[in-house]
Coordinates of C-alpha atoms in Angstrom, one line a residue:
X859 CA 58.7 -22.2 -9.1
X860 CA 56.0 -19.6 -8.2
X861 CA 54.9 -19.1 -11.6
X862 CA 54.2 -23.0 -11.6
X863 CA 52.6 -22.9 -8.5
X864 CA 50.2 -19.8 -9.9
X865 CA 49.6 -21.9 -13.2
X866 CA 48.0 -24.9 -11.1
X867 CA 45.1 -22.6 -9.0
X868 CA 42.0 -23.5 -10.5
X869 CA 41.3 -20.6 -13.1
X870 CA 38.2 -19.0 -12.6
X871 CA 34.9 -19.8 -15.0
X872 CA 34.1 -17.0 -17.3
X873 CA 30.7 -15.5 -16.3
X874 CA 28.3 -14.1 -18.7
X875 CA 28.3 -10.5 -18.6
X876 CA 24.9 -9.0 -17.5
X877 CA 22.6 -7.0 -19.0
X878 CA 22.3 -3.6 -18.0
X879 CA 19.3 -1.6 -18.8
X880 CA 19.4 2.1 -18.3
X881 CA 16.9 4.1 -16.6
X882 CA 16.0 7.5 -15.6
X883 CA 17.6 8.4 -12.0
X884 CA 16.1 9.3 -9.6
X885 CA 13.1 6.9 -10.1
X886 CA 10.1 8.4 -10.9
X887 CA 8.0 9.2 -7.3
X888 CA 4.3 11.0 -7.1
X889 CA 2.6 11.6 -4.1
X890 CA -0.9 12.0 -2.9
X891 CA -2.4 12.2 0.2
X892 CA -5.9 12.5 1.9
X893 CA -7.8 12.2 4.7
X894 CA -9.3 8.2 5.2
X895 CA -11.5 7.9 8.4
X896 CA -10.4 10.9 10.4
X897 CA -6.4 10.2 9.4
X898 CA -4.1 11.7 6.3
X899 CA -2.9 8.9 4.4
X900 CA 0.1 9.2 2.3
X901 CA 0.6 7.4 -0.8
X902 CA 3.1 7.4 -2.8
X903 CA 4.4 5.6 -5.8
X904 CA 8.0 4.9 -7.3
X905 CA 8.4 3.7 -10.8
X906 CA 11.7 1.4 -10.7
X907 CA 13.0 -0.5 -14.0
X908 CA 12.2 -3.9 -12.4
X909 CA 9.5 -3.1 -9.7
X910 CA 6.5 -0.6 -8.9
X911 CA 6.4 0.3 -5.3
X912 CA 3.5 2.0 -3.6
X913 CA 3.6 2.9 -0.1
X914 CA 0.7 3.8 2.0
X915 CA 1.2 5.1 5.5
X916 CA -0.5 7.3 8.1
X917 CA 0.0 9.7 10.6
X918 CA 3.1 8.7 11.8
X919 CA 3.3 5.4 11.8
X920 CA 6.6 3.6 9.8
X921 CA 6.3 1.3 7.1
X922 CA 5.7 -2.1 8.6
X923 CA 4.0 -4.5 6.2
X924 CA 5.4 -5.5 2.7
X925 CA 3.5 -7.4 0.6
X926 CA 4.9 -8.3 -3.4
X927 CA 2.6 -9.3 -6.6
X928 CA 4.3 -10.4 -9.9
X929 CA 2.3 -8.8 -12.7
X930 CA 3.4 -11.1 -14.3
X931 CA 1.6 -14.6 -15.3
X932 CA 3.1 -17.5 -15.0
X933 CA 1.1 -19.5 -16.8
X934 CA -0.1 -17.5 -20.4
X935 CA -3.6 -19.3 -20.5
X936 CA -5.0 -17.9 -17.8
X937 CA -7.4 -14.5 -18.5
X938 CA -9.4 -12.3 -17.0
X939 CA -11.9 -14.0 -14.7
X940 CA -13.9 -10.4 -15.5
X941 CA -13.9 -11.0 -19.5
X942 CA -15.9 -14.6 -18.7
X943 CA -18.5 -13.5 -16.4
X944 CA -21.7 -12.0 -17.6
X945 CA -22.7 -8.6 -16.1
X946 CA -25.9 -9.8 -15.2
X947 CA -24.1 -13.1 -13.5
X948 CA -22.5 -10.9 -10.8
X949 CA -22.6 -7.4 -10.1
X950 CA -19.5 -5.4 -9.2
X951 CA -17.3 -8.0 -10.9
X952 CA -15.2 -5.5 -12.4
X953 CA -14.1 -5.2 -8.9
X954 CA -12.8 -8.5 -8.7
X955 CA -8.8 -9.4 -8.5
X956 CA -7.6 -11.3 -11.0
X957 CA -7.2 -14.7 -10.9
X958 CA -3.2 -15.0 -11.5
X959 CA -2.0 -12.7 -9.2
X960 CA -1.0 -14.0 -6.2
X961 CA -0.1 -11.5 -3.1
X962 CA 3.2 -12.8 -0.7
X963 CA 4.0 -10.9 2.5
X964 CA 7.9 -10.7 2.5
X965 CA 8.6 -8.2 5.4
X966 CA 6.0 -7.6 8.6
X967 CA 3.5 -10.8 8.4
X968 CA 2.8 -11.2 12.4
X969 CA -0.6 -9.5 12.3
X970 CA -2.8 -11.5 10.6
X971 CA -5.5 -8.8 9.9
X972 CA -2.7 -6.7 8.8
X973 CA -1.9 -9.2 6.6
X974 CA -5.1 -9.9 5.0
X975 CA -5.3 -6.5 4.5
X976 CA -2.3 -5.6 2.7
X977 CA -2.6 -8.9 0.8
X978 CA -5.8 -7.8 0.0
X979 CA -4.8 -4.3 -1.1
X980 CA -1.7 -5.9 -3.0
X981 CA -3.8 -7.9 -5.2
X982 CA -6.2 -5.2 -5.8
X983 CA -3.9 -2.6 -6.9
X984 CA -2.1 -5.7 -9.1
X985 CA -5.5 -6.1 -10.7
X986 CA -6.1 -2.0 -11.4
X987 CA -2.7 -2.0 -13.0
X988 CA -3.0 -5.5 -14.7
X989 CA -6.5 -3.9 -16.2
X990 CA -5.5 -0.6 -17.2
X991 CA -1.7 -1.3 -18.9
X992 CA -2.0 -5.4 -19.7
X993 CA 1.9 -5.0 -20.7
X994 CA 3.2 -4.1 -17.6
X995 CA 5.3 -7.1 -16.1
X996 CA 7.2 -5.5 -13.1
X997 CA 6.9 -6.9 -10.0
X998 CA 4.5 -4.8 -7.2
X999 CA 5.6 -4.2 -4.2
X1000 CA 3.2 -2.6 -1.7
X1001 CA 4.3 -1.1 1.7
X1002 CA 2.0 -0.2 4.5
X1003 CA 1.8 1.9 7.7
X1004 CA -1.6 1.8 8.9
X1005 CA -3.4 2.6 12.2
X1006 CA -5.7 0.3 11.9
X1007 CA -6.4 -2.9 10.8
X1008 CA -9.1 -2.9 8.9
X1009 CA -10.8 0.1 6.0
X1010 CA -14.1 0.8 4.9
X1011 CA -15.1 0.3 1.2
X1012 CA -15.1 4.1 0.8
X1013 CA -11.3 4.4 1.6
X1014 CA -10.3 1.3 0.2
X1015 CA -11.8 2.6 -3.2
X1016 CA -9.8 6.4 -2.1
X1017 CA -6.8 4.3 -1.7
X1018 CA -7.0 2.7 -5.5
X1019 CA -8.1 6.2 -6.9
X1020 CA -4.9 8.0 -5.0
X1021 CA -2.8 5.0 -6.7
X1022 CA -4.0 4.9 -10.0
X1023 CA -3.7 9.0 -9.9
X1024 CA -0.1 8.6 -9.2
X1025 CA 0.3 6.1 -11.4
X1026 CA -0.7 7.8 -15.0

């Protein structure tokens, strides 16, 4: 009578097995730091098989701010906005984000100047990795401890260097 009892439970539904893709462990981490306005910034940047994270913090203060880009495009039609304009149309347009990627706060979105800003740095980052290796379909993920809310153009250019630097 058990054994009749077992055979009429619902059997479970066969579930594909996933695939696994092996990767190097640990996962790959440089460093760099400087000083931006008076303050040493740490970067670094960890290489994950799905993801790219770069965190940027300084002096003491914890990672409080997450912002994502997918490097990926959702929609294949759309190119570089930087390919279509003329040099003499706009200057500095190299320096331009890219049109697809869109920066999402997922942890730490009360501040809105905060927010601007690492949206802001998100997508720029996205962009300088997007440019420099147009294969690269990971998903960024940007985390930020920052003393202030807002950066001059000279650090927010240091900033990009130290990630690109850690990033080759």
């Amino acid at each position: 009578m058990a054994a009749q009892l077992y055979n009429d439970l619902p059997q479970p539904i066969p579930q594909p097995i996933p695939t696994v893709t092996p990767t190097p462990f640990p996962a790959r981490t440089r460093q760099a730091a400087r000083m931006l306005d008076g303050l040493r910034t740490d970067l670094s940047v960890t290489k994950f098989s799905d993801k790219i994270m770069v965190t940027i913090a300084q002096e003491g203060y914890g990672l409080g701010h997450f912002v994502h880009v997918p490097l990926e495009s959702i929609d294949p039609t759309l190119t570089d906005r930087r390919s279509q304009l003329h040099s003499d149309d706009l200057e500095g347009a190299d320096l331009l984000p890219l049109p697809h990627l869109t920066a999402t706060t997922i942890l730490g979105g009360g501040d809105p100047e905060l927010n601007t800003l690492g949206q802001l740095l998100a997508t720029q980052i996205a962009s300088t990795i997007a440019a420099s290796t147009p294969e690269e379909k990971r998903l960024l993920v940007v985390g930020l401890g920052l003393r202030r809310r807002q950066i001059k153009s000279e650090d927010f250019m240091s900033v990009l260097e130290m990630t690109m630097a850690c990033l080759s």
